[in-house]
Coordinates of C-alpha atoms and ligand atoms in Angstrom, one line a residue:
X5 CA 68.8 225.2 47.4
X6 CA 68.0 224.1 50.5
X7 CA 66.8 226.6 53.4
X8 CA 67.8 225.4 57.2
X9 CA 66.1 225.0 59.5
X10 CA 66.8 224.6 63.2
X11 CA 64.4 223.7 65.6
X12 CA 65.0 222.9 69.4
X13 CA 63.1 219.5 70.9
X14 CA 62.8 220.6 74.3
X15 CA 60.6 220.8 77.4
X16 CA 62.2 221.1 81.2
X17 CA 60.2 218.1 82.0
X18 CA 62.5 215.1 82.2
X19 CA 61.3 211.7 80.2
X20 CA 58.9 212.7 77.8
X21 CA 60.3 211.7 74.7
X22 CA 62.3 214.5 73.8
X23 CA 65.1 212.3 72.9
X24 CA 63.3 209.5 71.3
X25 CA 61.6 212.3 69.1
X26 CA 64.9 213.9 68.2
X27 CA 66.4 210.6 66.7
X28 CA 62.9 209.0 65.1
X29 CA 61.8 212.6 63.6
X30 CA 65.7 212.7 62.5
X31 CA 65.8 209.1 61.2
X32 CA 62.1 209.2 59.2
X33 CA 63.4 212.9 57.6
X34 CA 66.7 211.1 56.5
X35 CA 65.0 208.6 55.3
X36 CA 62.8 210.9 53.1
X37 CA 66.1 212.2 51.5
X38 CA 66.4 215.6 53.8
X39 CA 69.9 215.9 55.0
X40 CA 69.7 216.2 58.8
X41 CA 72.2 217.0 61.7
X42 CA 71.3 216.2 65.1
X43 CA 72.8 217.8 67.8
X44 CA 72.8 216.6 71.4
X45 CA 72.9 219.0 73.9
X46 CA 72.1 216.7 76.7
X47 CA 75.4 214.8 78.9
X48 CA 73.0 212.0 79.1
X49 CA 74.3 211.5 75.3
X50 CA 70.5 209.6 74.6
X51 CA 70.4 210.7 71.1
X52 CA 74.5 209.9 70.4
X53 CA 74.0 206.7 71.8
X54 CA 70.1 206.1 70.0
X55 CA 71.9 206.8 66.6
X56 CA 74.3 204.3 67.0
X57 CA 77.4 206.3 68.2
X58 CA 79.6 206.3 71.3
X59 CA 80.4 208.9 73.5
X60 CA 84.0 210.4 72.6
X61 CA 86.0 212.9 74.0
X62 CA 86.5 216.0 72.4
X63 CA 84.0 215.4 69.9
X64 CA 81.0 217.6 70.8
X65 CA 79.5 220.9 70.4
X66 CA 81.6 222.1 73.6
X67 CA 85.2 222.7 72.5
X68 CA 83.7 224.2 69.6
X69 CA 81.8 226.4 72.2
X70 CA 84.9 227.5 73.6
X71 CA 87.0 228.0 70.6
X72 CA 89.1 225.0 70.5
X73 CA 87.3 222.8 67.3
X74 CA 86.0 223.8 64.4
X75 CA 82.3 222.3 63.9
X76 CA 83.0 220.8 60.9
X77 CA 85.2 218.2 62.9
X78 CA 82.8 217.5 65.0
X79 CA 80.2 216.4 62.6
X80 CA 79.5 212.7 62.5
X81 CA 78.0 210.9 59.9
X82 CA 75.9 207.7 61.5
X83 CA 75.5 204.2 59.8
X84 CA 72.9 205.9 57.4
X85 CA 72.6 208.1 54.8
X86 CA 72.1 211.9 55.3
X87 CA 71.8 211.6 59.2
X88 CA 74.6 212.9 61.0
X89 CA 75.6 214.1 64.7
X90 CA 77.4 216.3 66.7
X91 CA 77.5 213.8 69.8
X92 CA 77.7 214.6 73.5
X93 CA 80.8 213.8 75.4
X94 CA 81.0 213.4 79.3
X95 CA 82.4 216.9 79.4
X96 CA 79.1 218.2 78.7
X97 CA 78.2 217.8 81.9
X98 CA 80.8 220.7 83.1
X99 CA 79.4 222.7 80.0
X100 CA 76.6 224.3 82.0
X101 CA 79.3 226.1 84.2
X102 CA 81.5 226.7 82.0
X103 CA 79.6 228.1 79.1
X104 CA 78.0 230.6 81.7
X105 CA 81.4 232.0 82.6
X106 CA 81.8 232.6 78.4
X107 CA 80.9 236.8 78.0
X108 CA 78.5 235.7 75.5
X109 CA 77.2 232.4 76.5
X110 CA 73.7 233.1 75.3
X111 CA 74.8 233.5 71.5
X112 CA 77.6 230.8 71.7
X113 CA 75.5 227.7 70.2
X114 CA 73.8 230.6 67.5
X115 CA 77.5 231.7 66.8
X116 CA 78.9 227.7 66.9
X117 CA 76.2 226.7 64.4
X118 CA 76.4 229.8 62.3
X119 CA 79.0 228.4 59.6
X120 CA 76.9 225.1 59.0
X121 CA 73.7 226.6 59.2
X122 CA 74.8 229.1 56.2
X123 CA 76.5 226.4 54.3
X124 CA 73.3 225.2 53.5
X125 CA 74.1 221.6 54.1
X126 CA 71.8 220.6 56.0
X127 CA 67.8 220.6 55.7
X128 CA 67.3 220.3 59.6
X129 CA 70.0 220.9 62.2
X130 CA 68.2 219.7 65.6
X131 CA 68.7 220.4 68.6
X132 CA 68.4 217.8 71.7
X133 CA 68.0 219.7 75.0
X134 CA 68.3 218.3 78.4
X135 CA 65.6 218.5 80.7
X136 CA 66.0 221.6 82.7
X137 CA 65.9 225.9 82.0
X138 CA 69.2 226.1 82.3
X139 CA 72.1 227.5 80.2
X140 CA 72.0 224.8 77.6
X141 CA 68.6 225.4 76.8
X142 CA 68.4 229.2 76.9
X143 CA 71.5 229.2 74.3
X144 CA 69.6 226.4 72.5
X145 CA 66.9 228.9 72.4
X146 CA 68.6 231.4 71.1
X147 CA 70.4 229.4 68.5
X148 CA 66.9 228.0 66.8
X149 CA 64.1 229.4 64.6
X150 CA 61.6 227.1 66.6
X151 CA 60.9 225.4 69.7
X152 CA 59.1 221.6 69.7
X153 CA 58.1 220.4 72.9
X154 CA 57.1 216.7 73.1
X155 CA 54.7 216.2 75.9
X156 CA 52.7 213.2 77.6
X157 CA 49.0 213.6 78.0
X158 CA 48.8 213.5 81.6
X159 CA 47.6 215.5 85.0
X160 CA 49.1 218.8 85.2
X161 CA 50.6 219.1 80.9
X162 CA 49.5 222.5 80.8
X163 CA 51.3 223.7 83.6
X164 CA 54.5 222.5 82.3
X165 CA 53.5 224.3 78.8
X166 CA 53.2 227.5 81.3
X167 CA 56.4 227.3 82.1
X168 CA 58.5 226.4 78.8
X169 CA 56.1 229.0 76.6
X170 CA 57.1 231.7 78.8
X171 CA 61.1 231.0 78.5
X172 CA 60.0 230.8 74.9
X173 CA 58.6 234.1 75.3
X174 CA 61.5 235.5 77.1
X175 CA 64.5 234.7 74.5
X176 CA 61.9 235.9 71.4
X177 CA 61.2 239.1 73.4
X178 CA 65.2 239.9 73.6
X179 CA 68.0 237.6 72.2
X180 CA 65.9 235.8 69.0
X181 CA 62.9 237.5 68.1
X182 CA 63.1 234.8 65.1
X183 CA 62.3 232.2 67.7
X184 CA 58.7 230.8 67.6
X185 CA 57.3 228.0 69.0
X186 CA 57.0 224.7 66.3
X187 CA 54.8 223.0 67.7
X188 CA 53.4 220.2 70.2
X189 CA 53.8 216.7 69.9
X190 CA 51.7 214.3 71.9
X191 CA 54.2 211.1 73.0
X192 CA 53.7 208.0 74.6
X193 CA 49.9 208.2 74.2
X194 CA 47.5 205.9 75.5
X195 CA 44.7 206.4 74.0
X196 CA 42.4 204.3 76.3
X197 CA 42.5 207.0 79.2
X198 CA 39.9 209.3 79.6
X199 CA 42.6 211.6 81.2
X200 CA 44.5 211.1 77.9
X201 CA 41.5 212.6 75.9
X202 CA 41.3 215.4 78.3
X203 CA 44.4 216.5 78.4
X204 CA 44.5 216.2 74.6
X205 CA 41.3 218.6 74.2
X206 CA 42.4 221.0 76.9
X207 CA 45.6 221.7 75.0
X208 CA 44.4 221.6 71.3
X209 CA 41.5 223.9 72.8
X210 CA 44.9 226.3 74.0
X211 CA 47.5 225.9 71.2
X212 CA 45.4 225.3 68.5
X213 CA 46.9 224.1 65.1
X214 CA 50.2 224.5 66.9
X215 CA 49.4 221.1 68.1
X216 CA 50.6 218.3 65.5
X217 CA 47.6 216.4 64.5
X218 CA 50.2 213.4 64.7
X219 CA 50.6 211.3 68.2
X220 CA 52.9 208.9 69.4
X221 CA 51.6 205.7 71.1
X222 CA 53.2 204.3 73.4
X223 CA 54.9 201.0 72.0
X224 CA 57.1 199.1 73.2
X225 CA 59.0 198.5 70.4
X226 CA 60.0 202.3 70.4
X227 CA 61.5 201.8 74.1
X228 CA 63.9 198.7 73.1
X229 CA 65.2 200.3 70.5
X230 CA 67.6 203.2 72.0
X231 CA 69.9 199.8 73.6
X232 CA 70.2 198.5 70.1
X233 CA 71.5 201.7 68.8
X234 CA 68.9 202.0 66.1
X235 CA 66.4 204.2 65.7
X236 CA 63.1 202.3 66.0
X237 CA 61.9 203.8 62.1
X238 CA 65.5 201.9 60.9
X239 CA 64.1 198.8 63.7
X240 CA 61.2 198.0 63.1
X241 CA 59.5 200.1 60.6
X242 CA 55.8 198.6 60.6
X243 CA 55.5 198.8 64.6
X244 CA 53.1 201.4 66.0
X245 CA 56.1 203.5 67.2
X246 CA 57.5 204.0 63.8
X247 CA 54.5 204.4 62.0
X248 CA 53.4 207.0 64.0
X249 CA 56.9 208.8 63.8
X250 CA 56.9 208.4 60.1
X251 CA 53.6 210.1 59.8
X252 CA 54.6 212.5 62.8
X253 CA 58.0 213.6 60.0
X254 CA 55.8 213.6 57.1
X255 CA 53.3 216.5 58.7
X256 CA 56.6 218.2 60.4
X257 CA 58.4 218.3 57.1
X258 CA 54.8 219.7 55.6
X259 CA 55.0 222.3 58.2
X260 CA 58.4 223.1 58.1
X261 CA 59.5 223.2 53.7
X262 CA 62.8 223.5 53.5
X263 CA 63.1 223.5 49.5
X264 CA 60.5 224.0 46.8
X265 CA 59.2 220.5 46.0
X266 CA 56.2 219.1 44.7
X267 CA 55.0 218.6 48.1
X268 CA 54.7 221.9 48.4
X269 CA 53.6 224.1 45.1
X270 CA 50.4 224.5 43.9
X271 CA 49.1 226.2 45.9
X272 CA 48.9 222.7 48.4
X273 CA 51.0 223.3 51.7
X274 CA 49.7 220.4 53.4
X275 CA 50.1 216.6 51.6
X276 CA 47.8 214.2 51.9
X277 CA 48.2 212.1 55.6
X278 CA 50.3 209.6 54.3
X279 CA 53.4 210.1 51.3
X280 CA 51.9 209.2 48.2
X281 CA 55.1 207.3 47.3
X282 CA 55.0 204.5 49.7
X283 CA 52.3 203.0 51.6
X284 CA 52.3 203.2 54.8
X285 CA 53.5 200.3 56.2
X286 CA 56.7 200.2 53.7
X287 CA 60.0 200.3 55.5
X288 CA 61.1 203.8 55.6
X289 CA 64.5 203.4 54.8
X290 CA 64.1 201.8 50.9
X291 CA 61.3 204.6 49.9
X292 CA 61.7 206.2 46.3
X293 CA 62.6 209.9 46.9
X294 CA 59.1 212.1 47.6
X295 CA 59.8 215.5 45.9
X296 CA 63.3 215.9 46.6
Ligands
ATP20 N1 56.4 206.1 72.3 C1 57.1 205.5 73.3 N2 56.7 204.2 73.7 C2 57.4 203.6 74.7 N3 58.4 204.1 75.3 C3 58.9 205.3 75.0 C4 58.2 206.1 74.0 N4 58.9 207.3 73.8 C5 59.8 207.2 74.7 N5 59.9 206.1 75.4 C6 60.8 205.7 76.5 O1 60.6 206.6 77.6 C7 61.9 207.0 78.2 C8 62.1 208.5 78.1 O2 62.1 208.9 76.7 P1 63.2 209.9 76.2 O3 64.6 209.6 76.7 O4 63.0 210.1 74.8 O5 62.7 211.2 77.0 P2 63.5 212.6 77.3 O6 62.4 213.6 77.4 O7 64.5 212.8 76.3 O8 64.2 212.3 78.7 P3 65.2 213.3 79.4 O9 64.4 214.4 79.9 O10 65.9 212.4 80.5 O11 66.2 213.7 78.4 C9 62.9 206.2 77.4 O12 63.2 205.0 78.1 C10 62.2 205.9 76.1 O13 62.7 204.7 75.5
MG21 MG1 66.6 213.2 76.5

């Protein structure tokens, strides 16, 4: 029996990986046998188009917002096993408006999700917000048991984490007082910079172990892969960029259980760094099942 989870990728800051988190996190959990849905949230449609899908219209979280689909038909599997999407259509991009004229627009993704969420078909269900504090994102808020916020390692990252902890704070305080915040995931890291290994220490010294003892170089493999269509884990599994997302999955799914495995009992919450099952350089997508 699986437990869901739904967590929210999301920071009002635009470019700093949110997306490219969303689909590699997605992809390396998929690939480690957890049945994922992804949903994008964003009219950019980054993560439809990253996983391989096309923008289509009428397929999307909205007209289920509004009462016309059911979400079922809106759920799209992608070319590989157990990773599937709700995709973003161009009408998204009205969705802002017109979900704030709904009379309950702050429960309407909570109350759109609620069916698959109790199905139980699905390990993760996340969440791809766009880059603002908007509607979207307050009703993503609201629809999620936790909040990960991708950031880069440069001047001024904490005052960004001031801003999104405190709309965090808000929605637990009133509409989800489920809602906690997942974690924080360093992204397109260089490690060379002094002000990278600042910034780093200034905000482990704030969030603690909130902060995901993963990073995410920056690689430039991870950048090419979005116009392919492909998720860079799927890509090119032994570059930087996918190693590191591998690893970043396997401490996320350590974090987050979602079913009583042998990752997870004896007492042993935490695996070791890297799966026992493969080493770490083996393509993702061919590894034995870990515990599921
Ligand atoms: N680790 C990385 N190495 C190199 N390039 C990266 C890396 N992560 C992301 N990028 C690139 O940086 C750009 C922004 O990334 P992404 O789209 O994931 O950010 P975002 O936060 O979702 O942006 P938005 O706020 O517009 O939704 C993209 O071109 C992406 O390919
Ligand atoms: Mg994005």
């Amino acid at each position: 029996m699986k437990q869901t989870k739904v967590i929210a990728i999301a920071n009002q800051k635009g470019g700093v990986g949110k997306t490219t988190t969303v689909v590699n996190l997605a992809a390396a959990l998929s690939a480690r046998k957890r049945q994922v849905l992804v949903v994008d949230l964003d009219p950019q449609a980054h993560a439809t188009l990253g996983l391989g899908l096309e923008k289509q219209a009428g397929t999307s979280i909205y007209p289920v917002l509004l009462g016309q689909r059911q979400i079922a038909d809106v759920i799209q599997p992608t070319k590989w096993s157990n990773l599937n999407v709700i995709p973003s259509e161009v009408d998204l991009a009205g969705a802002e408006i017109q979900l704030g004229g709904l009379e309950n627009w702050q429960q309407a993704i909570r109350n759109a999700l609620a069916p698959v969420r109790e199905s139980g078909a699905f390990d993760y269900i996340i969440l791809d917000c766009p880059p603002s504090l908007g509607i979207v994102m307050t009703s993503a808020l609201v629809a999620t048991d936790g909040v990960l916020i991708p950031i880069q390692a440069e001047y001024l990252a904490m005052d960004g984490l001031a801003l999104i902890t405190r709309s965090i704070e808000m929605v637990r305080s009133g509409l989800n007082p489920a809602l906690s915040l997942n974690g924080i995931v360093f992204t397109m890291i260089n490690s060379q910079a002094r002000l990278t290994t600042d910034v780093m220490e200034e905000v482990r010294n704030h969030f603690g172990d909130k902060v995901y003892e993963t990073t995410i170089p920056r690689n430039v493999r991870v950048s090419e892969a979005p116009s392919m269509g492909v998720p860079v884990v799927f890509l090119d599994p032994r570059s930087k960029g996918a190693e590191a997302y591998k690893a970043f999955a396997w401490e996320f799914m350590a974090k987050n259980p979602t079913r009583v495995t042998n990752e997870t009992v004896g007492n042993n919450p935490v695996p070791p760094a890297e799966p026992p099952a493969a080493p770490a350089n083996a393509p993702v997508a061919g590894e034995g099942v870990v515990g599921a």
